[in-house]
mmCIF file of C-alpha atoms in Angstrom:
data_model
loop_
_atom_site.group_PDB
_atom_site.id
_atom_site.type_symbol
_atom_site.label_atom_id
_atom_site.label_comp_id
_atom_site.label_asym_id
_atom_site.label_seq_id
_atom_site.Cartn_x
_atom_site.Cartn_y
_atom_site.Cartn_z
ATOM 1 C CA THR A 179 -94.014 -9.072 -50.981
ATOM 2 C CA GLY A 180 -94.734 -5.698 -52.548
ATOM 3 C CA ASP A 181 -98.159 -4.550 -51.418
ATOM 4 C CA ARG A 182 -99.276 -8.159 -50.545
ATOM 5 C CA CYS A 183 -99.066 -10.371 -47.536
ATOM 6 C CA LEU A 184 -99.375 -14.171 -48.079
ATOM 7 C CA ARG A 185 -101.268 -16.440 -45.817
ATOM 8 C CA LEU A 186 -99.557 -19.931 -45.713
ATOM 9 C CA ASP A 187 -100.497 -23.210 -44.063
ATOM 10 C CA PRO A 188 -97.711 -23.677 -41.326
ATOM 11 C CA ALA A 189 -97.736 -27.456 -41.764
ATOM 12 C CA THR A 190 -97.452 -27.684 -45.584
ATOM 13 C CA GLY A 191 -96.355 -24.256 -46.830
ATOM 14 C CA ARG A 192 -99.415 -24.252 -49.030
ATOM 15 C CA LYS A 193 -100.801 -20.817 -49.937
ATOM 16 C CA LEU A 194 -104.179 -20.210 -48.280
ATOM 17 C CA GLY A 195 -104.743 -16.654 -49.418
ATOM 18 C CA GLU A 196 -103.247 -13.229 -49.623
ATOM 19 C CA PHE A 197 -103.991 -9.791 -48.267
ATOM 20 C CA LYS A 198 -103.562 -6.501 -50.131
ATOM 21 C CA ALA A 199 -102.377 -3.461 -48.176
ATOM 22 C CA PRO A 200 -104.618 -0.325 -48.456
ATOM 23 C CA PRO A 201 -103.326 2.190 -51.041
ATOM 24 C CA LEU A 202 -101.198 5.191 -50.269
ATOM 25 C CA PRO A 203 -102.870 8.577 -49.951
ATOM 26 C CA GLY A 204 -103.693 9.398 -53.568
ATOM 27 C CA GLY A 205 -104.470 5.784 -54.578
ATOM 28 C CA LYS A 206 -101.046 4.469 -55.501
ATOM 29 C CA ALA A 207 -100.149 0.983 -54.393
ATOM 30 C CA GLY A 208 -97.586 0.972 -51.607
ATOM 31 C CA VAL A 209 -95.018 -1.490 -50.210
ATOM 32 C CA TRP A 210 -95.809 -3.503 -47.107
ATOM 33 C CA GLY A 211 -93.495 -2.530 -44.206
ATOM 34 C CA TYR A 212 -94.263 -3.593 -40.665
ATOM 35 C CA LEU A 213 -96.129 -6.924 -40.247
ATOM 36 C CA ALA A 214 -97.861 -8.518 -37.159
ATOM 37 C CA CYS A 215 -100.870 -10.682 -36.359
ATOM 38 C CA GLU A 216 -102.678 -10.454 -32.958
ATOM 39 C CA LYS A 217 -106.028 -11.739 -31.936
ATOM 40 C CA GLY A 218 -107.706 -11.990 -35.454
ATOM 41 C CA THR A 219 -106.196 -8.637 -36.675
ATOM 42 C CA LEU A 220 -103.370 -8.294 -39.178
ATOM 43 C CA TYR A 221 -101.395 -5.169 -38.598
ATOM 44 C CA GLY A 222 -99.229 -3.457 -41.210
ATOM 45 C CA SER A 223 -97.679 -0.382 -42.551
ATOM 46 C CA LEU A 224 -96.908 1.272 -45.869
ATOM 47 C CA ALA A 225 -93.141 1.790 -46.121
ATOM 48 C CA ASN A 226 -91.427 4.944 -47.094
ATOM 49 C CA GLU A 227 -89.773 3.934 -50.387
ATOM 50 C CA GLU A 228 -87.718 7.044 -50.487
ATOM 51 C CA HIS A 229 -85.945 6.552 -47.080
ATOM 52 C CA VAL A 230 -83.215 4.086 -47.977
ATOM 53 C CA VAL A 231 -80.660 3.652 -45.215
ATOM 54 C CA LYS A 232 -77.032 2.618 -45.218
ATOM 55 C CA TRP A 233 -75.966 -0.935 -44.706
ATOM 56 C CA ARG A 234 -73.560 -0.560 -41.817
ATOM 57 C CA PHE A 235 -71.309 -3.536 -42.589
ATOM 58 C CA ALA A 236 -70.340 -2.366 -46.029
ATOM 59 C CA GLY A 237 -71.537 0.757 -47.942
ATOM 60 C CA LYS A 238 -72.162 -0.811 -51.317
ATOM 61 C CA THR A 239 -75.027 -3.145 -50.670
ATOM 62 C CA ASP A 240 -78.458 -2.189 -52.097
ATOM 63 C CA MET A 241 -80.901 -1.577 -49.108
ATOM 64 C CA SER A 242 -83.818 -0.375 -51.321
ATOM 65 C CA GLY A 243 -85.653 -3.640 -50.465
ATOM 66 C CA GLN A 244 -84.961 -3.324 -46.721
ATOM 67 C CA LEU A 245 -87.025 -0.345 -45.809
ATOM 68 C CA THR A 246 -87.224 0.780 -42.162
ATOM 69 C CA GLU A 247 -89.758 3.532 -41.862
ATOM 70 C CA SER A 248 -93.400 3.904 -42.991
ATOM 71 C CA VAL A 249 -95.852 6.677 -43.874
ATOM 72 C CA MET A 250 -99.036 4.888 -42.643
ATOM 73 C CA LEU A 251 -100.157 2.277 -40.157
ATOM 74 C CA PHE A 252 -103.269 0.049 -40.942
ATOM 75 C CA ALA A 253 -105.196 -2.914 -39.542
ATOM 76 C CA LEU A 254 -107.004 -5.692 -41.581
ATOM 77 C CA ASP A 255 -109.283 -8.458 -40.563
ATOM 78 C CA ALA A 256 -107.067 -11.528 -40.633
ATOM 79 C CA LEU A 257 -109.734 -13.726 -42.240
ATOM 80 C CA THR A 258 -111.401 -11.494 -44.885
ATOM 81 C CA GLY A 259 -108.764 -8.778 -45.432
ATOM 82 C CA ALA A 260 -111.269 -6.123 -44.764
ATOM 83 C CA VAL A 261 -109.649 -2.704 -43.688
ATOM 84 C CA LYS A 262 -110.440 -2.021 -40.018
ATOM 85 C CA TRP A 263 -108.622 1.315 -39.799
ATOM 86 C CA THR A 264 -105.710 3.417 -41.169
ATOM 87 C CA LEU A 265 -103.480 6.114 -39.663
ATOM 88 C CA PRO A 266 -101.234 8.291 -41.689
ATOM 89 C CA ALA A 267 -98.086 9.420 -39.980
ATOM 90 C CA ARG A 268 -97.650 13.044 -39.096
ATOM 91 C CA HIS A 269 -93.952 12.492 -39.743
ATOM 92 C CA SER A 270 -92.803 8.858 -39.934
ATOM 93 C CA PHE A 271 -93.251 5.430 -38.127
ATOM 94 C CA ARG A 272 -90.011 3.457 -37.582
ATOM 95 C CA HIS A 273 -90.852 -0.225 -37.877
ATOM 96 C CA ASN A 274 -88.845 -1.144 -34.684
ATOM 97 C CA ALA A 275 -90.729 1.455 -32.687
ATOM 98 C CA ILE A 276 -94.169 -0.392 -33.114
ATOM 99 C CA ALA A 277 -95.396 -2.637 -30.393
ATOM 100 C CA ILE A 278 -98.648 -4.383 -29.781
ATOM 101 C CA GLY A 279 -100.270 -5.595 -26.490
ATOM 102 C CA GLY A 280 -102.972 -5.062 -23.995
ATOM 103 C CA GLY A 281 -105.511 -4.010 -26.662
ATOM 104 C CA LYS A 282 -103.348 -1.274 -27.893
ATOM 105 C CA VAL A 283 -100.918 -0.535 -30.731
ATOM 106 C CA PHE A 284 -97.981 1.670 -29.740
ATOM 107 C CA ALA A 285 -95.959 3.681 -32.238
ATOM 108 C CA ILE A 286 -93.631 6.587 -32.275
ATOM 109 C CA ASP A 287 -94.459 9.219 -34.801
ATOM 110 C CA ARG A 288 -91.122 10.995 -35.409
ATOM 111 C CA PRO A 289 -89.295 12.993 -38.039
ATOM 112 C CA ILE A 290 -87.240 10.955 -40.366
ATOM 113 C CA ALA A 291 -83.624 10.345 -39.289
ATOM 114 C CA GLU A 292 -81.892 12.096 -42.130
ATOM 115 C CA MET A 293 -78.448 10.970 -41.014
ATOM 116 C CA ASP A 294 -79.392 7.362 -41.613
ATOM 117 C CA LYS A 295 -80.026 7.835 -45.351
ATOM 118 C CA ILE A 296 -77.487 6.298 -47.772
ATOM 119 C CA THR A 297 -77.043 9.782 -49.244
ATOM 120 C CA ALA A 298 -76.253 11.420 -45.913
ATOM 121 C CA ASP A 299 -72.750 12.865 -45.299
ATOM 122 C CA GLU A 300 -71.636 11.484 -41.852
ATOM 123 C CA LYS A 301 -69.088 14.238 -41.576
ATOM 124 C CA LYS A 302 -71.964 16.738 -41.343
ATOM 125 C CA PRO A 303 -74.141 15.272 -38.497
ATOM 126 C CA VAL A 304 -77.681 16.599 -38.321
ATOM 127 C CA GLU A 305 -80.057 16.564 -35.275
ATOM 128 C CA HIS A 306 -82.763 13.848 -35.034
ATOM 129 C CA PRO A 307 -85.753 15.588 -33.420
ATOM 130 C CA LYS A 308 -87.681 13.531 -30.746
ATOM 131 C CA GLY A 309 -91.069 12.310 -31.487
ATOM 132 C CA ILE A 310 -94.648 11.624 -30.221
ATOM 133 C CA LEU A 311 -95.484 8.288 -28.551
ATOM 134 C CA LEU A 312 -99.026 7.191 -29.657
ATOM 135 C CA ALA A 313 -101.135 4.461 -28.007
ATOM 136 C CA LEU A 314 -103.903 3.427 -30.341
ATOM 137 C CA ASP A 315 -107.032 1.362 -29.608
ATOM 138 C CA ALA A 316 -106.145 -1.890 -31.428
ATOM 139 C CA ALA A 317 -109.725 -2.323 -32.699
ATOM 140 C CA THR A 318 -110.467 1.264 -33.961
ATOM 141 C CA GLY A 319 -107.121 2.951 -34.424
ATOM 142 C CA ARG A 320 -108.251 5.874 -32.340
ATOM 143 C CA VAL A 321 -105.714 7.553 -30.030
ATOM 144 C CA ALA A 322 -106.156 6.302 -26.496
ATOM 145 C CA TRP A 323 -103.298 8.482 -25.134
ATOM 146 C CA LYS A 324 -100.093 10.143 -26.317
ATOM 147 C CA GLU A 325 -96.810 11.322 -24.756
ATOM 148 C CA GLU A 326 -94.825 14.111 -26.180
ATOM 149 C CA LYS A 327 -92.126 14.611 -23.535
ATOM 150 C CA ASP A 328 -88.671 13.233 -24.151
ATOM 151 C CA VAL A 329 -89.734 10.527 -26.674
ATOM 152 C CA PHE A 330 -86.200 9.472 -27.697
ATOM 153 C CA GLY A 331 -86.584 5.738 -28.513
ATOM 154 C CA THR A 332 -86.113 3.767 -31.779
ATOM 155 C CA VAL A 333 -87.327 0.589 -30.205
ATOM 156 C CA LEU A 334 -90.545 -0.283 -28.231
ATOM 157 C CA VAL A 335 -91.243 -3.417 -26.245
ATOM 158 C CA ALA A 336 -94.637 -4.225 -24.701
ATOM 159 C CA GLY A 337 -94.508 -5.828 -21.276
ATOM 160 C CA VAL A 338 -98.213 -6.836 -21.326
ATOM 161 C CA ARG A 339 -97.999 -8.893 -18.063
ATOM 162 C CA HIS A 340 -96.799 -5.814 -16.033
ATOM 163 C CA ASP A 341 -98.628 -3.101 -17.981
ATOM 164 C CA THR A 342 -95.329 -1.583 -18.892
ATOM 165 C CA LEU A 343 -93.960 -0.305 -22.287
ATOM 166 C CA LEU A 344 -90.166 -0.142 -22.618
ATOM 167 C CA MET A 345 -88.578 2.523 -24.728
ATOM 168 C CA ALA A 346 -85.008 1.932 -25.823
ATOM 169 C CA TYR A 347 -82.440 2.158 -28.684
ATOM 170 C CA GLN A 348 -81.273 -0.592 -30.863
ATOM 171 C CA ALA A 349 -77.611 -0.090 -30.024
ATOM 172 C CA THR A 350 -76.222 -2.855 -32.126
ATOM 173 C CA ARG A 351 -72.663 -3.394 -33.468
ATOM 174 C CA PHE A 352 -73.425 -2.050 -36.987
ATOM 175 C CA LYS A 353 -76.040 0.418 -35.786
ATOM 176 C CA LEU A 354 -77.411 3.317 -37.837
ATOM 177 C CA PRO A 355 -76.267 6.870 -36.770
ATOM 178 C CA SER A 356 -79.639 7.565 -35.156
ATOM 179 C CA GLU A 357 -79.251 4.567 -32.806
ATOM 180 C CA LYS A 358 -77.088 6.427 -30.424
ATOM 181 C CA GLY A 359 -78.014 4.361 -27.382
ATOM 182 C CA GLY A 360 -77.445 5.111 -23.732
ATOM 183 C CA GLU A 361 -81.009 5.503 -22.422
ATOM 184 C CA LEU A 362 -83.819 3.399 -21.178
ATOM 185 C CA ALA A 363 -87.477 4.412 -20.106
ATOM 186 C CA ALA A 364 -90.619 2.786 -19.030
ATOM 187 C CA LEU A 365 -94.239 3.981 -19.260
ATOM 188 C CA ARG A 366 -97.570 2.429 -18.154
ATOM 189 C CA MET A 367 -99.257 0.921 -21.136
ATOM 190 C CA SER A 368 -102.811 1.581 -19.882
ATOM 191 C CA ASP A 369 -102.460 5.427 -19.492
ATOM 192 C CA GLY A 370 -98.998 6.500 -20.634
ATOM 193 C CA LYS A 371 -97.796 7.530 -17.186
ATOM 194 C CA PRO A 372 -93.956 7.619 -17.056
ATOM 195 C CA ILE A 373 -92.657 5.154 -14.548
ATOM 196 C CA TRP A 374 -88.818 5.725 -14.747
ATOM 197 C CA SER A 375 -86.115 6.850 -17.122
ATOM 198 C CA LYS A 376 -82.382 6.384 -16.886
ATOM 199 C CA LYS A 377 -78.981 6.443 -18.566
ATOM 200 C CA ALA A 378 -77.870 2.919 -19.272
ATOM 201 C CA ALA A 379 -74.929 1.493 -21.272
ATOM 202 C CA TYR A 380 -75.881 -1.414 -23.491
ATOM 203 C CA GLY A 381 -74.673 -2.858 -26.767
ATOM 204 C CA SER A 382 -77.563 -4.892 -28.108
ATOM 205 C CA ARG A 383 -81.170 -4.757 -28.715
ATOM 206 C CA PRO A 384 -82.912 -5.120 -25.273
ATOM 207 C CA THR A 385 -84.887 -8.293 -24.653
ATOM 208 C CA LEU A 386 -87.648 -8.530 -22.197
ATOM 209 C CA VAL A 387 -88.108 -11.672 -20.136
ATOM 210 C CA ASP A 388 -91.177 -11.311 -17.624
ATOM 211 C CA ARG A 389 -89.958 -8.222 -15.661
ATOM 212 C CA THR A 390 -86.280 -8.402 -16.460
ATOM 213 C CA ILE A 391 -84.656 -6.417 -19.375
ATOM 214 C CA TYR A 392 -81.616 -8.154 -20.695
ATOM 215 C CA ALA A 393 -78.919 -6.696 -22.996
ATOM 216 C CA GLN A 394 -75.187 -6.914 -23.692
ATOM 217 C CA GLY A 395 -74.022 -4.606 -21.021
ATOM 218 C CA GLY A 396 -76.481 -5.341 -18.120
ATOM 219 C CA ALA A 397 -79.939 -6.232 -16.962
ATOM 220 C CA TRP A 398 -82.656 -4.018 -15.336
ATOM 221 C CA ASP A 399 -85.927 -4.422 -13.543
ATOM 222 C CA LEU A 400 -88.666 -3.412 -15.873
ATOM 223 C CA LEU A 401 -90.909 -2.004 -13.086
ATOM 224 C CA THR A 402 -88.200 0.040 -11.297
ATOM 225 C CA GLY A 403 -85.266 0.458 -13.591
ATOM 226 C CA GLU A 404 -82.888 -0.949 -10.999
ATOM 227 C CA GLN A 405 -79.699 -2.684 -12.294
ATOM 228 C CA GLN A 406 -79.802 -6.432 -11.914
ATOM 229 C CA LYS A 407 -76.864 -8.748 -11.633
ATOM 230 C CA PHE A 408 -76.074 -9.982 -15.253
ATOM 231 C CA ASP A 409 -72.627 -10.526 -16.358
ATOM 232 C CA LEU A 410 -72.557 -11.208 -20.109
ATOM 233 C CA GLN A 411 -69.127 -11.458 -21.680
ATOM 234 C CA ARG A 412 -68.922 -12.866 -25.165
ATOM 235 C CA SER A 413 -66.311 -13.258 -27.962
ATOM 236 C CA TYR A 414 -66.491 -11.534 -31.238
ATOM 237 C CA GLY A 415 -69.532 -11.612 -33.566
ATOM 238 C CA CYS A 416 -72.573 -9.708 -34.632
ATOM 239 C CA GLY A 417 -76.160 -10.713 -33.666
ATOM 240 C CA GLN A 418 -78.544 -10.104 -30.916
ATOM 241 C CA LEU A 419 -79.570 -11.963 -27.737
ATOM 242 C CA ALA A 420 -82.503 -14.392 -28.020
ATOM 243 C CA CYS A 421 -83.908 -15.184 -24.559
ATOM 244 C CA SER A 422 -86.368 -17.576 -22.928
ATOM 245 C CA ALA A 423 -87.211 -17.763 -19.315
ATOM 246 C CA HIS A 424 -84.139 -19.881 -18.491
ATOM 247 C CA LEU A 425 -81.626 -19.331 -21.267
ATOM 248 C CA ALA A 426 -80.051 -16.696 -23.405
ATOM 249 C CA VAL A 427 -78.574 -17.721 -26.770
ATOM 250 C CA TYR A 428 -76.241 -15.439 -28.844
ATOM 251 C CA ARG A 429 -73.295 -15.320 -31.079
ATOM 252 C CA SER A 430 -69.978 -15.594 -29.249
ATOM 253 C CA ALA A 431 -67.698 -16.660 -32.185
ATOM 254 C CA THR A 432 -69.728 -19.922 -32.348
ATOM 255 C CA MET A 433 -73.141 -20.451 -30.704
ATOM 256 C CA GLY A 434 -73.055 -19.025 -27.257
ATOM 257 C CA TYR A 435 -75.429 -19.456 -24.478
ATOM 258 C CA LYS A 436 -76.042 -18.472 -20.765
ATOM 259 C CA ASP A 437 -78.095 -20.385 -18.392
ATOM 260 C CA PHE A 438 -80.080 -18.146 -16.111
ATOM 261 C CA VAL A 439 -80.830 -21.017 -13.612
ATOM 262 C CA SER A 440 -77.271 -22.262 -13.276
ATOM 263 C CA SER A 441 -74.693 -20.502 -10.985
ATOM 264 C CA LYS A 442 -72.196 -20.967 -13.634
ATOM 265 C CA GLU A 443 -70.522 -17.675 -14.757
ATOM 266 C CA GLY A 444 -69.614 -16.595 -18.195
ATOM 267 C CA THR A 445 -70.602 -17.947 -21.624
ATOM 268 C CA SER A 446 -70.867 -21.618 -22.709
ATOM 269 C CA ASN A 447 -70.475 -22.636 -26.322
ATOM 270 C CA TYR A 448 -71.794 -25.128 -28.722
ATOM 271 C CA GLY A 449 -68.907 -25.218 -31.262
ATOM 272 C CA GLY A 450 -68.817 -25.778 -34.877
ATOM 273 C CA ILE A 451 -71.903 -23.739 -35.634
ATOM 274 C CA ARG A 452 -72.250 -19.977 -35.577
ATOM 275 C CA LEU A 453 -75.434 -17.867 -35.323
ATOM 276 C CA GLY A 454 -76.327 -15.274 -37.885
ATOM 277 C CA CYS A 455 -75.735 -11.549 -37.879
ATOM 278 C CA TRP A 456 -79.220 -10.780 -36.561
ATOM 279 C CA ILE A 457 -81.680 -13.032 -34.612
ATOM 280 C CA ASN A 458 -81.946 -16.615 -35.869
ATOM 281 C CA ALA A 459 -81.922 -18.605 -32.611
ATOM 282 C CA ILE A 460 -85.308 -19.458 -31.064
ATOM 283 C CA PRO A 461 -85.092 -20.783 -27.483
ATOM 284 C CA ALA A 462 -88.640 -22.045 -26.857
ATOM 285 C CA GLY A 463 -90.729 -25.159 -25.843
ATOM 286 C CA GLY A 464 -87.667 -26.728 -24.316
ATOM 287 C CA LEU A 465 -85.614 -26.630 -27.606
ATOM 288 C CA VAL A 466 -83.145 -24.278 -29.151
ATOM 289 C CA LEU A 467 -83.909 -23.918 -32.893
ATOM 290 C CA ALA A 468 -81.483 -22.150 -35.221
ATOM 291 C CA PRO A 469 -82.274 -21.898 -39.012
ATOM 292 C CA ASP A 470 -79.137 -21.255 -40.969
ATOM 293 C CA ALA A 471 -78.354 -17.522 -41.350
ATOM 294 C CA THR A 472 -74.741 -17.673 -42.416
ATOM 295 C CA THR A 473 -75.211 -17.707 -46.231
ATOM 296 C CA GLY A 474 -73.369 -14.854 -47.797
ATOM 297 C CA CYS A 475 -71.405 -14.028 -44.706
ATOM 298 C CA THR A 476 -67.700 -13.622 -44.880
ATOM 299 C CA CYS A 477 -67.012 -15.720 -41.713
ATOM 300 C CA SER A 478 -66.111 -19.315 -42.176
ATOM 301 C CA TYR A 479 -67.345 -22.069 -39.764
ATOM 302 C CA LEU A 480 -67.446 -25.933 -39.822
ATOM 303 C CA ASN A 481 -71.186 -26.551 -40.316
ATOM 304 C CA GLN A 482 -73.719 -24.622 -42.357
ATOM 305 C CA SER A 483 -76.889 -26.198 -41.372
ATOM 306 C CA TRP A 484 -80.285 -25.863 -39.547
ATOM 307 C CA ILE A 485 -80.182 -27.367 -36.112
ATOM 308 C CA ALA A 486 -82.427 -28.180 -33.148
ATOM 309 C CA LEU A 487 -80.949 -28.754 -29.810
ATOM 310 C CA THR A 488 -82.601 -30.558 -26.921
ATOM 311 C CA PRO A 489 -81.579 -30.564 -23.209
ATOM 312 C CA LYS A 490 -79.079 -33.254 -22.151
ATOM 313 C CA GLU A 491 -80.642 -35.660 -19.610
#
């Protein structure tokens, strides 16, 4: 909220404390952008308040509170709030292109996507230059390695178990102009060595389950890039895939799901409830949890509720 991050008791919701972001260069208070906590360190970024993007569903919604890029990364002690390190961007850090794992923070420093701005004229497309992929030591913020060749991605996913970093696009239904899609690439997390890169047609944000990349449009082996058998056909609706080791949950008119273990083809549905326009299903711990995410949507469905589903015996 603004330049502060609240610490809450997960059981009661009681406020336990708050953390203040470092100031912008020059001393002015900034707006907190990216947020993650890993092994006692709170990671964040200072958002670029001047880069306000279009809302792709309808052009009249105010997106000034939904900022997507940042001018600086930082790390705080998750108990005391003391600043561990800061890193100003040479150009800009897109929030979706930040990932953490294996003792490193990965981020793409890339020129701003001017075509995404609410003021941009889509009839006059401009080029979005490629960026630099940085791997930072999570404890110190020092650059461990960097890759400057063909850094196209707007999304990073850390496959820690396999020492592999996935670079992709967020090719969603209401994507920004810079999310052109059509490519996937993998690099070694430990040293940045490219493993594979390929053209790939997909229409959702890629989701990583162990060594398999799932997306609407296909599945690929994380270590080789080889196409895997995955036939996902769903009805209308926005939203992304949420996956566990055995199940994918997604919007397919109502709540759709695909069992990875069963030989059954196609999408099954839990009717009467629809998922939200982003990611609000959580398949984990043997349950499927879905907080309501339909408020304000133009779609009409039977039940507007928070739900928890358990396996049928």
